[in-house]
PDB file of C-alpha atoms in Angstrom:
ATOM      1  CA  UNK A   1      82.755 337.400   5.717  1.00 63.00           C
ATOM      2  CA  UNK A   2      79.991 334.400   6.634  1.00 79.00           C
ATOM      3  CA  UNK A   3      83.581 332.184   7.012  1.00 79.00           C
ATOM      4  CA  UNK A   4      84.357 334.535   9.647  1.00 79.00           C
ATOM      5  CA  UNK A   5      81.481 334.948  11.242  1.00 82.00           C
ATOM      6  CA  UNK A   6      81.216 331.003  11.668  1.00 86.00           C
ATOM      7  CA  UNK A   7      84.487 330.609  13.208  1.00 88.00           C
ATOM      8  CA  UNK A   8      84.286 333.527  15.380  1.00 89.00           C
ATOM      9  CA  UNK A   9      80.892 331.388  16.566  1.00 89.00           C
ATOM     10  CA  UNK A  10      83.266 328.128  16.998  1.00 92.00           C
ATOM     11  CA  UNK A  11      85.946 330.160  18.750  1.00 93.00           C
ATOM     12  CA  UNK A  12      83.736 332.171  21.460  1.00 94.00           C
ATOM     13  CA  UNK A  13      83.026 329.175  23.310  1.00 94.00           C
ATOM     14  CA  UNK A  14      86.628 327.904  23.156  1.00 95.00           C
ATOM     15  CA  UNK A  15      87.555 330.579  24.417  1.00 94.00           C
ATOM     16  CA  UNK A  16      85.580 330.661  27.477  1.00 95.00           C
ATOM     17  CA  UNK A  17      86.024 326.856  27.828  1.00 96.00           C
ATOM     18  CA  UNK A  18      90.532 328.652  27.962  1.00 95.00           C
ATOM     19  CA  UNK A  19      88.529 330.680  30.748  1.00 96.00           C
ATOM     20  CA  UNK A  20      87.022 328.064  33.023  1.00 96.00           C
ATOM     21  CA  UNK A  21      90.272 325.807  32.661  1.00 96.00           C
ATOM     22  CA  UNK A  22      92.550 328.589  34.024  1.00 96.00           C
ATOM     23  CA  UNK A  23      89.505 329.435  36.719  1.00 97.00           C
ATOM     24  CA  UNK A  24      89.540 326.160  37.843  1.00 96.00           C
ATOM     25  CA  UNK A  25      93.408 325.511  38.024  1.00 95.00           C
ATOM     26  CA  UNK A  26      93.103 329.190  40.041  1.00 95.00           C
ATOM     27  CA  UNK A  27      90.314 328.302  42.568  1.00 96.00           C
ATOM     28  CA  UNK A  28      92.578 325.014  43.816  1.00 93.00           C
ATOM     29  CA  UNK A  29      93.324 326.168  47.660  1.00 91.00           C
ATOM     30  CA  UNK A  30      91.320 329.527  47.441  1.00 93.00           C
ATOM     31  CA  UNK A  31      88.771 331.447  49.344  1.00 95.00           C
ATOM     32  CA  UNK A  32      84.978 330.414  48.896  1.00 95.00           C
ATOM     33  CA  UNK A  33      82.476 333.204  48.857  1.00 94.00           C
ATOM     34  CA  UNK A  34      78.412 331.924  48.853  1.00 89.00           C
ATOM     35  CA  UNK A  35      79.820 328.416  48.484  1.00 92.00           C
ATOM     36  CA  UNK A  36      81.602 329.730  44.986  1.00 95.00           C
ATOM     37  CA  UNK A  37      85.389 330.147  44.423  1.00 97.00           C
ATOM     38  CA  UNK A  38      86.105 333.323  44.825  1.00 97.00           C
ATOM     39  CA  UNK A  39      89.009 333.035  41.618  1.00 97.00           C
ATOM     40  CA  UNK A  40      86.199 331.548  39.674  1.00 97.00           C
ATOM     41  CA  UNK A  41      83.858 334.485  41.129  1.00 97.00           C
ATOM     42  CA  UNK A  42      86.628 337.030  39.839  1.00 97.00           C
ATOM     43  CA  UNK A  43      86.846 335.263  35.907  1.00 97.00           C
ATOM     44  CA  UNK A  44      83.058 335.119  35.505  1.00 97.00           C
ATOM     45  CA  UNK A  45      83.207 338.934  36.384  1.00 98.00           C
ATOM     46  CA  UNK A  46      85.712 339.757  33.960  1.00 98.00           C
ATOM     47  CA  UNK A  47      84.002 338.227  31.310  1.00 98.00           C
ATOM     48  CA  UNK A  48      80.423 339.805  32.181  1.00 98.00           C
ATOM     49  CA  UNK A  49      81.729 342.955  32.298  1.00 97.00           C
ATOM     50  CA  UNK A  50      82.584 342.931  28.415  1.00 97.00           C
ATOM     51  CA  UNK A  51      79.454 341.616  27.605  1.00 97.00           C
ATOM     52  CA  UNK A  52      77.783 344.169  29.296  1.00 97.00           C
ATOM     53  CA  UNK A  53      80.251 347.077  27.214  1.00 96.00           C
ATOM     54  CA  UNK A  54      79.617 345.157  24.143  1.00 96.00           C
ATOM     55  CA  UNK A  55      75.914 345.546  24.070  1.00 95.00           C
ATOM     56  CA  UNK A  56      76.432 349.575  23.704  1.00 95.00           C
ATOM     57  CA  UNK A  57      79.393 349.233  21.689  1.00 93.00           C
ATOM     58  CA  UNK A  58      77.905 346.860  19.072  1.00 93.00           C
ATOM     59  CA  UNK A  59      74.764 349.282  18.768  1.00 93.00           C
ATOM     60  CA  UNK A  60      76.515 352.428  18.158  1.00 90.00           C
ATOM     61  CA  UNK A  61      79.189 350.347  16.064  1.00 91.00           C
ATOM     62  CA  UNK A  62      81.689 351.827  18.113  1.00 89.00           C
ATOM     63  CA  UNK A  63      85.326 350.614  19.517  1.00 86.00           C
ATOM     64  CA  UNK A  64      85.644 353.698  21.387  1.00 88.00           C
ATOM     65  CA  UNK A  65      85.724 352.279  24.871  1.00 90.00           C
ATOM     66  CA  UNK A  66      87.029 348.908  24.433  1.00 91.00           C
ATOM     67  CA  UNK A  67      90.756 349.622  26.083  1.00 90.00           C
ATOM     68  CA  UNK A  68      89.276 352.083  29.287  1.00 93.00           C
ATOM     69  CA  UNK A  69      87.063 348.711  29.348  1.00 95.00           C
ATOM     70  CA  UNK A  70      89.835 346.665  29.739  1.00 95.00           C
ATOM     71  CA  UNK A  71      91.471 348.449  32.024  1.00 95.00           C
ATOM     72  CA  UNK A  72      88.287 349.465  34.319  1.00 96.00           C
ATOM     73  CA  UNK A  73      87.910 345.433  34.280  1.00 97.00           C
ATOM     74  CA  UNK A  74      91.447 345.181  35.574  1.00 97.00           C
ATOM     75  CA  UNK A  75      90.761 347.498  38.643  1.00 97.00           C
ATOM     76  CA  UNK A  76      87.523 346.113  39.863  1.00 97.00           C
ATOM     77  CA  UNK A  77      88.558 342.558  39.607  1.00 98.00           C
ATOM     78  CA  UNK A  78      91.270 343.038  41.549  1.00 98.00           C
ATOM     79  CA  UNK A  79      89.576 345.633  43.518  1.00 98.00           C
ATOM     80  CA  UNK A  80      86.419 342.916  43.904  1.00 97.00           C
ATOM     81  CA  UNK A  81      89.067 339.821  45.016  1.00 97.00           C
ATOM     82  CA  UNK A  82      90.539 341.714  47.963  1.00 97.00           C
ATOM     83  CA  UNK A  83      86.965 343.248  49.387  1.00 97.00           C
ATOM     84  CA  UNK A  84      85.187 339.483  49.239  1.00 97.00           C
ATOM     85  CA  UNK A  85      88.533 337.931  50.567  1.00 95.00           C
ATOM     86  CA  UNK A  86      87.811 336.978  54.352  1.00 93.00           C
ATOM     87  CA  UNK A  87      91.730 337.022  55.047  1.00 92.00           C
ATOM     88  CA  UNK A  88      94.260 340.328  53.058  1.00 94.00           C
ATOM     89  CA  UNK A  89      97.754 340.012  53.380  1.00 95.00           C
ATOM     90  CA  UNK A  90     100.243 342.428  52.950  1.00 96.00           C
ATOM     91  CA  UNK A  91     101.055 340.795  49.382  1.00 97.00           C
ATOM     92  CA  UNK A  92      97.432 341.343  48.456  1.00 96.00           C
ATOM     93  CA  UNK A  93      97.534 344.552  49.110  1.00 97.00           C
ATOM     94  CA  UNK A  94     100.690 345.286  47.440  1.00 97.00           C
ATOM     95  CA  UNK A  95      98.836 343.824  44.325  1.00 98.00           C
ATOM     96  CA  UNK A  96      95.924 345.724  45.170  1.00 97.00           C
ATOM     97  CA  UNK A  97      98.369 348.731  45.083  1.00 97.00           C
ATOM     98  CA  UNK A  98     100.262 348.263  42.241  1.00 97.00           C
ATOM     99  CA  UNK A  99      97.842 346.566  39.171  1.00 97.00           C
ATOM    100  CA  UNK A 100      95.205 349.650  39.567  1.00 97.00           C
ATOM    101  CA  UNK A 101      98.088 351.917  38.777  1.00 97.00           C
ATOM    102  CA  UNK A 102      99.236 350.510  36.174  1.00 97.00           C
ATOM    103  CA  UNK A 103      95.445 349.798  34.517  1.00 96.00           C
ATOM    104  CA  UNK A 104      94.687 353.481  34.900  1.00 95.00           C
ATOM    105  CA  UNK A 105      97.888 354.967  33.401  1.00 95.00           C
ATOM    106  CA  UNK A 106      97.332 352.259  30.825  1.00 93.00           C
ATOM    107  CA  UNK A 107      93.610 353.120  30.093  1.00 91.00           C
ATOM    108  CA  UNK A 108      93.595 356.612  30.213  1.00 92.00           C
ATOM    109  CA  UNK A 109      96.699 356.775  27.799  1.00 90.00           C
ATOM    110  CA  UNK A 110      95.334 354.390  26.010  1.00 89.00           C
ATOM    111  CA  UNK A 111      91.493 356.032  25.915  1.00 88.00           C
ATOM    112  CA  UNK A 112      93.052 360.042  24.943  1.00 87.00           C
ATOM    113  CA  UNK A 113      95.121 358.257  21.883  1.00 84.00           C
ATOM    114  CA  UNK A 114      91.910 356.599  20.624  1.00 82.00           C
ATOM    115  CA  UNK A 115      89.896 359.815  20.992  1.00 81.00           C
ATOM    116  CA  UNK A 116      92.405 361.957  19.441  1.00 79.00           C
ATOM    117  CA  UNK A 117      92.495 359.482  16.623  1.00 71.00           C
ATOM    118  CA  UNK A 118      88.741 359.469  16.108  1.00 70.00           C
ATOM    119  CA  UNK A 119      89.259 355.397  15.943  1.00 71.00           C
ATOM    120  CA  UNK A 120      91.263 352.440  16.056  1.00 71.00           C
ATOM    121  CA  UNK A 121      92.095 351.179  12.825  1.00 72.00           C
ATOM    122  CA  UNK A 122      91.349 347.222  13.832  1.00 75.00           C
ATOM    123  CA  UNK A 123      88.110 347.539  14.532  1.00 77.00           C
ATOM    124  CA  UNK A 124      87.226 349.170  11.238  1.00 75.00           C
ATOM    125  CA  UNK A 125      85.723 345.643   9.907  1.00 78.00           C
ATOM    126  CA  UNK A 126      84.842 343.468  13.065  1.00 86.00           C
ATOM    127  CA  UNK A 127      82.669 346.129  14.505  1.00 84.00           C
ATOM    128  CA  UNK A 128      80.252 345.736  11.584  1.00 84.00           C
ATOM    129  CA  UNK A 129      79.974 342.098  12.335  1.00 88.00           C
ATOM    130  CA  UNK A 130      78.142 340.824  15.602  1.00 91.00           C
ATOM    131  CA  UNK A 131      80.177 337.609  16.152  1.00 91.00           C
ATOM    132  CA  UNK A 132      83.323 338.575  15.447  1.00 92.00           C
ATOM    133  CA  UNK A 133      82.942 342.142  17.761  1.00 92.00           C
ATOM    134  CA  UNK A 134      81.616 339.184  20.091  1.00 94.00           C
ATOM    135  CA  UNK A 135      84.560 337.463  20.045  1.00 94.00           C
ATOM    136  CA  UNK A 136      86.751 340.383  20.108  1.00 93.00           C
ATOM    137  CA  UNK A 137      84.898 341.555  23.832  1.00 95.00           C
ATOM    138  CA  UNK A 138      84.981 338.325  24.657  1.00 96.00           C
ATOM    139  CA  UNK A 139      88.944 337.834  23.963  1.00 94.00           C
ATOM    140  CA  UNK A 140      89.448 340.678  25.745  1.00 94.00           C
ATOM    141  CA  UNK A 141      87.583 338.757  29.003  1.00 96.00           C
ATOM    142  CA  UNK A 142      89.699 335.952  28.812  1.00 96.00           C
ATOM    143  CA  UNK A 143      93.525 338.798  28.236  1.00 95.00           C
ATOM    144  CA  UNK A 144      92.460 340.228  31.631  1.00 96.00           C
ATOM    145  CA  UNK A 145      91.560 336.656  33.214  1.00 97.00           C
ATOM    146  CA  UNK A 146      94.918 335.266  32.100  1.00 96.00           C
ATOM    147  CA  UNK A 147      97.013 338.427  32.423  1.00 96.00           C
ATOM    148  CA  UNK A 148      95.578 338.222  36.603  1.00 97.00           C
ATOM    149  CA  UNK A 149      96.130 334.525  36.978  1.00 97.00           C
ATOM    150  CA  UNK A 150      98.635 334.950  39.022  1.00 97.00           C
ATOM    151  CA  UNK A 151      97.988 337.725  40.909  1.00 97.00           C
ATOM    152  CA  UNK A 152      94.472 337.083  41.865  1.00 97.00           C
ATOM    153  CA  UNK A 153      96.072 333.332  42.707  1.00 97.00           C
ATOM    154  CA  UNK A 154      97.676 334.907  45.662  1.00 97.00           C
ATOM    155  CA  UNK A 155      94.846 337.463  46.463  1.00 97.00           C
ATOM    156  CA  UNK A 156      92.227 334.400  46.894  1.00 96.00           C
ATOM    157  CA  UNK A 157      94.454 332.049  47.967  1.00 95.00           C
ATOM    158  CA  UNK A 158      94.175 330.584  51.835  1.00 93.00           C
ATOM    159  CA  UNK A 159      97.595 330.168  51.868  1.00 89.00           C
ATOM    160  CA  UNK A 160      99.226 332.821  53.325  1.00 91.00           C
ATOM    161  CA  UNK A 161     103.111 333.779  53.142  1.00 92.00           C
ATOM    162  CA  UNK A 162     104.788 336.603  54.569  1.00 92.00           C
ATOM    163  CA  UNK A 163     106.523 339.092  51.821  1.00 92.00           C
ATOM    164  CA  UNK A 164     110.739 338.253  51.819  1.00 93.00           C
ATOM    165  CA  UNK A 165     112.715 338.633  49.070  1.00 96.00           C
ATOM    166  CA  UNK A 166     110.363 337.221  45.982  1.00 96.00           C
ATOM    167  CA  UNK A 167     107.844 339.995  47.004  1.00 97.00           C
ATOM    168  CA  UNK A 168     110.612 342.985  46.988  1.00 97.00           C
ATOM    169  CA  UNK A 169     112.226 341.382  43.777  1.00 97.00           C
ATOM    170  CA  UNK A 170     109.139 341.115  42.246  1.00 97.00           C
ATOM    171  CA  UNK A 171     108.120 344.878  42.748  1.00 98.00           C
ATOM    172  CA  UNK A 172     111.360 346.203  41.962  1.00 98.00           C
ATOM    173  CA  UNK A 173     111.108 344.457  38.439  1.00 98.00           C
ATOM    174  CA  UNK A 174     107.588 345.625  38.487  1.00 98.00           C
ATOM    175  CA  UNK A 175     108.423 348.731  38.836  1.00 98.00           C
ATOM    176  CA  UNK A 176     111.541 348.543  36.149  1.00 98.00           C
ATOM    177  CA  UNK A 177     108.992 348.161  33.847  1.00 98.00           C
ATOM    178  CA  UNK A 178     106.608 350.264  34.449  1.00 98.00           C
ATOM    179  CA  UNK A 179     108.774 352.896  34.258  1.00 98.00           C
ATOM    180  CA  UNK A 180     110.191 351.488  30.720  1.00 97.00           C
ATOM    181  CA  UNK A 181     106.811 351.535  29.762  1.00 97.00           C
ATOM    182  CA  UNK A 182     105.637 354.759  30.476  1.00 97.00           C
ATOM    183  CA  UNK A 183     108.521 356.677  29.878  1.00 97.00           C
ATOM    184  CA  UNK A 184     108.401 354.689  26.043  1.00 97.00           C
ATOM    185  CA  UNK A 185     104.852 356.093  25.803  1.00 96.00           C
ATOM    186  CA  UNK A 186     105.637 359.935  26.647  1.00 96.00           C
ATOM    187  CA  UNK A 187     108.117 360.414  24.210  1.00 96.00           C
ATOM    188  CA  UNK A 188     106.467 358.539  21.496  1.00 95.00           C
ATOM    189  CA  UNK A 189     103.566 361.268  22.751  1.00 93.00           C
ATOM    190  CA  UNK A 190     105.488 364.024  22.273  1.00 94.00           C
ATOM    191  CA  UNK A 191     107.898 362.982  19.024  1.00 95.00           C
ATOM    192  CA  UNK A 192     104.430 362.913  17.101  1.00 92.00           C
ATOM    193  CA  UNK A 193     103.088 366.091  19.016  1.00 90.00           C
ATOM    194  CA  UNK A 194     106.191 368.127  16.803  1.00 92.00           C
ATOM    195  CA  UNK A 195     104.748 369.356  13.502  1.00 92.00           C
ATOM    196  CA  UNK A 196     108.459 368.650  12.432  1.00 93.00           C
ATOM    197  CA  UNK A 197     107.783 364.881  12.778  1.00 90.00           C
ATOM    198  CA  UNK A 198     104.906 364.290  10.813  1.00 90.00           C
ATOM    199  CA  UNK A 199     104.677 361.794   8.801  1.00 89.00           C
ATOM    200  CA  UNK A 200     108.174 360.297  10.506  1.00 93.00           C
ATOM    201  CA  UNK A 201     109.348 357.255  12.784  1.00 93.00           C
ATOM    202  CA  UNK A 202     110.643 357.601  16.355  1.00 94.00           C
ATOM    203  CA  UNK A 203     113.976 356.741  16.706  1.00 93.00           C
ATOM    204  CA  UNK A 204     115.056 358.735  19.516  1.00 95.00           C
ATOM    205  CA  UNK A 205     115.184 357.911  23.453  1.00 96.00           C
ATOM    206  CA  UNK A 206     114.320 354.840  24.376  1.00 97.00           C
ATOM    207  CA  UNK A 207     113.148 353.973  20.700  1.00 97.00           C
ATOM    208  CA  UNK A 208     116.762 354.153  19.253  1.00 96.00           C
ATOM    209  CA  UNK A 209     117.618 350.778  21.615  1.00 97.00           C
ATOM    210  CA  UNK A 210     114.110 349.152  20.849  1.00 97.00           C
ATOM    211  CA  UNK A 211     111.492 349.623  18.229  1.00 96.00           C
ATOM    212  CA  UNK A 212     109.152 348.557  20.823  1.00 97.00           C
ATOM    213  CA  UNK A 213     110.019 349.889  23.859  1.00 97.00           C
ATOM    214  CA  UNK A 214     106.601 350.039  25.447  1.00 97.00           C
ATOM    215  CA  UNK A 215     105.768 346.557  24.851  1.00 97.00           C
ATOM    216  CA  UNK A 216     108.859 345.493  26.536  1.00 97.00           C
ATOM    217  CA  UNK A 217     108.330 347.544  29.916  1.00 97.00           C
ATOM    218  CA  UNK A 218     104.728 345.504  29.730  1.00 97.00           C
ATOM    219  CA  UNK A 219     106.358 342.642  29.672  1.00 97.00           C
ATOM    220  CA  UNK A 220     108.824 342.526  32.408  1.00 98.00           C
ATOM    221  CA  UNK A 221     105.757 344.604  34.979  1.00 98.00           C
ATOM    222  CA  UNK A 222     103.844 341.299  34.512  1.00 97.00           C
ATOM    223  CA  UNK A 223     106.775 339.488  34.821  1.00 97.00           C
ATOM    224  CA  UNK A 224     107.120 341.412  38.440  1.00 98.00           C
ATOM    225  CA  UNK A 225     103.350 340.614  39.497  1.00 98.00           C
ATOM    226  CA  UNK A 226     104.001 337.197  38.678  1.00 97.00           C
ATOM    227  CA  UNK A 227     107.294 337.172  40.702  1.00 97.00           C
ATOM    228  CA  UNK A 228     105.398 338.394  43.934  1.00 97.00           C
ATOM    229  CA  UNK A 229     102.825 336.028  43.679  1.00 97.00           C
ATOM    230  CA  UNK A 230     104.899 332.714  43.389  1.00 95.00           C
ATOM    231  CA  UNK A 231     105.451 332.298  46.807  1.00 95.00           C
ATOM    232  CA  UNK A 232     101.744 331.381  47.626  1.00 95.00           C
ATOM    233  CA  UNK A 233     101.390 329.381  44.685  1.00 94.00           C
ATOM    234  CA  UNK A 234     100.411 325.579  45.018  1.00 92.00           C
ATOM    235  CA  UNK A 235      99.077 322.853  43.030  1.00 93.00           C
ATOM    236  CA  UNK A 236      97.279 323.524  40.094  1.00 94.00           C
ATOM    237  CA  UNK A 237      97.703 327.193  41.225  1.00 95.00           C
ATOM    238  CA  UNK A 238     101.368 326.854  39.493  1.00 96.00           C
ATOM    239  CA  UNK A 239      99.189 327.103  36.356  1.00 95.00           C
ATOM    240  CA  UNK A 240      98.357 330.994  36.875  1.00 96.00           C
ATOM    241  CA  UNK A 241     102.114 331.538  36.044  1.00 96.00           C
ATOM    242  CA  UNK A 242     100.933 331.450  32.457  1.00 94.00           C
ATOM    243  CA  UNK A 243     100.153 335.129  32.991  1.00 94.00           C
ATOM    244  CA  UNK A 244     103.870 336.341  32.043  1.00 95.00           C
ATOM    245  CA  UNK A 245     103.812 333.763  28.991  1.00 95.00           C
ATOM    246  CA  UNK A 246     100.472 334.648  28.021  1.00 93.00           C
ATOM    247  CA  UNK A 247     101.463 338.430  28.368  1.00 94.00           C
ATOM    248  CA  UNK A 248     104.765 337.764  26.172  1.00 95.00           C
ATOM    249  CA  UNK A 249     103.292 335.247  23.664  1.00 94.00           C
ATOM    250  CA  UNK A 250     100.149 338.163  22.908  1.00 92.00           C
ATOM    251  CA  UNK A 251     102.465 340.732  22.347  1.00 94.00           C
ATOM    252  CA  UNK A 252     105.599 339.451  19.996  1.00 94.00           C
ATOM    253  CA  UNK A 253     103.458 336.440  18.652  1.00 90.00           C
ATOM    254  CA  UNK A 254      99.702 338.004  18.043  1.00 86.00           C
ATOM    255  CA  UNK A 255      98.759 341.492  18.186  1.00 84.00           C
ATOM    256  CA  UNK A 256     101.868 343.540  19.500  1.00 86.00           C
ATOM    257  CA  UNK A 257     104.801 343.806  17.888  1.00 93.00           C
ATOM    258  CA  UNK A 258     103.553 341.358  14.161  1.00 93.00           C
ATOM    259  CA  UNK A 259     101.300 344.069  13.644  1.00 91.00           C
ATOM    260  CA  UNK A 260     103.194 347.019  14.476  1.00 93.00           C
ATOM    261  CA  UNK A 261     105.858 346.430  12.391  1.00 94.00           C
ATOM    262  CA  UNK A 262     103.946 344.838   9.383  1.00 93.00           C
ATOM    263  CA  UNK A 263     102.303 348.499   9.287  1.00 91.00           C
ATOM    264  CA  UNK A 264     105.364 350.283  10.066  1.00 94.00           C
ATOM    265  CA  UNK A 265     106.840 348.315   7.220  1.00 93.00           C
ATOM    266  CA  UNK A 266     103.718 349.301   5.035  1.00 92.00           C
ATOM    267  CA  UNK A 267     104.013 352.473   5.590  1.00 92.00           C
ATOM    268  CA  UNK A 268     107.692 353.414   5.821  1.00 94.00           C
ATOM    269  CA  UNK A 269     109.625 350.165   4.107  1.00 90.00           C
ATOM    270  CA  UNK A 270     111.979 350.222   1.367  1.00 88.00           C
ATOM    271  CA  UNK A 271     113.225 353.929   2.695  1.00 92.00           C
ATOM    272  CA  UNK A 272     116.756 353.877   3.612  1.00 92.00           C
ATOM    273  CA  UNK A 273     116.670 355.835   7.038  1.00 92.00           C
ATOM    274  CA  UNK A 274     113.704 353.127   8.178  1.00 93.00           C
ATOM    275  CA  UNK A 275     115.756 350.259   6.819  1.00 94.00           C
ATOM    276  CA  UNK A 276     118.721 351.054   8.511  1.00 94.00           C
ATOM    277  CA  UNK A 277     116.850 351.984  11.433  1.00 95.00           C
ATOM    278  CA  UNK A 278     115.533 348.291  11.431  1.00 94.00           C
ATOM    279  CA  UNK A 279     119.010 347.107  11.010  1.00 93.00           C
ATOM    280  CA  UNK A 280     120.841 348.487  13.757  1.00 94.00           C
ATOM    281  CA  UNK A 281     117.572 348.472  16.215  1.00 95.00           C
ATOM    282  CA  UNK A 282     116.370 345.947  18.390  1.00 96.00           C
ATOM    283  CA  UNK A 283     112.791 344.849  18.043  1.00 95.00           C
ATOM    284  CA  UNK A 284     112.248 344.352  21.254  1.00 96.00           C
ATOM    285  CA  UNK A 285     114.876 344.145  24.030  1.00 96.00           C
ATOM    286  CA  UNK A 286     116.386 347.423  24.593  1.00 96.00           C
ATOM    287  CA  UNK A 287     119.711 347.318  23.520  1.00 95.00           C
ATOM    288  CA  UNK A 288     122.637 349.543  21.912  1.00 93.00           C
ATOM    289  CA  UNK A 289     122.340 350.256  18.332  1.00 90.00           C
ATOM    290  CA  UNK A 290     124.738 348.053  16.686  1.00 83.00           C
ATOM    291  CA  UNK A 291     127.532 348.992  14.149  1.00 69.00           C
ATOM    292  CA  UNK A 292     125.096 347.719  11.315  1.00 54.00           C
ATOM    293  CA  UNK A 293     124.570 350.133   8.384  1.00 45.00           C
TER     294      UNK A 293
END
């Protein structure tokens, strides 16, 4: 535990040191509000709003609100870049538009699972301990900052372009996965809302071409926000397009998909249906069930 503790005290500030490199590579060609960068302005306001969460959350030892958080953060960031901007374009506010809806679905969903749940199994250790809960609010500071590179890139940015073809693209793939997403969600929803199910793995709808539907449909929406907001992009601005890689690296690298199906594997492994589920299922990429038995 005191090993953990130290390194979650080594790794906050690295983490916010991740936070002012992709601020600064962000601000390059942006708006200036009260002689600060507005991108900049937008980071430091991501990050201050976990701290200020954390303080209630680490008190009551509770995890409770961290996602809604997350997703509240998402809104007024965005929400915060396009009312200080002294210039919106029609790309900010299709940004503007299209991020909030997503964050809310996201956060409510997200906020009724953990309540019906009672908690969220991760948290069951780190929210005993103050650095690593720390670090955990704090990581979640520097996922939105990184996640809106891009977006709030071409929200700040001076450089205006008119929306063409990258914009349309970009919204139509946004909206691909969106849909993905949220149609993944609802019938996971209602699979374990049957009695019948109990106990049981979905592999029906869009879970019998992916064992992780949802996280897919995440991945190609940020893929569309990133899409609309190249064609503004300049200098070290090109940087923010680490928001798709970040998005895709955190979910089949770190906590998506590893952990998923380690406890899926805990839980269900060695049982033929589940095995031979696994065989002839994608993890991630929705395709046809292969031929595999």
């Amino acid at each position: 535990m005191e090993k953990a503790n130290r390194q979650s005290l080594i790794a906050i500030p690295l983490v916010l040191l991740i936070g002012a490199g992709i601020a600064f590579a962000g601000s390059q060609g942006g708006y200036r509000v009260f002689g600060v960068p507005l991108f900049a302005l937008c980071v430091a306001l991501a990050f201050a709003m976990q701290w200020l969460a954390f303080v209630p959350a680490y008190i009551k030892r509770t995890e409770m609100f961290f996602d809604l958080t997350g997703s509240i953060t998402y809104i007024t960031v965005v929400v915060v870049a396009v009312l200080l901007s002294p210039s919106v374009d029609a790309r900010a506010l299709l940004l503007l538009g299209i991020i909030p809806i997503w964050a809310l679905r996201l956060g409510t969903f997200l906020f009724g699972r953990i309540r019906a749940a009672g908690e969220d199994r991760r948290f069951r250790e780190i929210k005993a301990s103050f650095p690593r809960f720390l670090l955990t609010w704090t990581l979640q500071g520097l996922w939105v900052s990184l996640s809106l590179a891009a977006a709030l890139a071409a929200i700040t940015s001076e450089a205006k372009v008119e929306l063409g073809a990258f914009a349309l693209a970009g919204f139509l793939v946004w909206l691909l996965g969106f849909a993905i997403e949220v149609i993944a969600d609802r019938q996971k929803s209602k699979f374990k809302a049957e009695a019948k199910n109990a106990g049981k793995f979905i592999d029906v709808g869009l879970w019998a071409w992916s064992r992780h539907p949802n996280y897919f449909g995440e991945i190609v929406l940020w893929i569309g926000v990133a899409i609309i907001a190249l064609p503004t992009l300049n200098g070290w601005q090109w940087l923010t397009m680490i928001s798709p890689i970040f998005v895709i690296i955190l979910l089949t690298r770190i906590s998506g998909v590893p952990m998923l199906e380690a406890r899926a594997d805990e839980k269900w492994g060695g049982q033929a249906d589940y095995e031979e589920y696994k065989a002839r299922t994608s993890v991630l990429i929705p395709l046809p069930p292969s031929k595999r038995q």
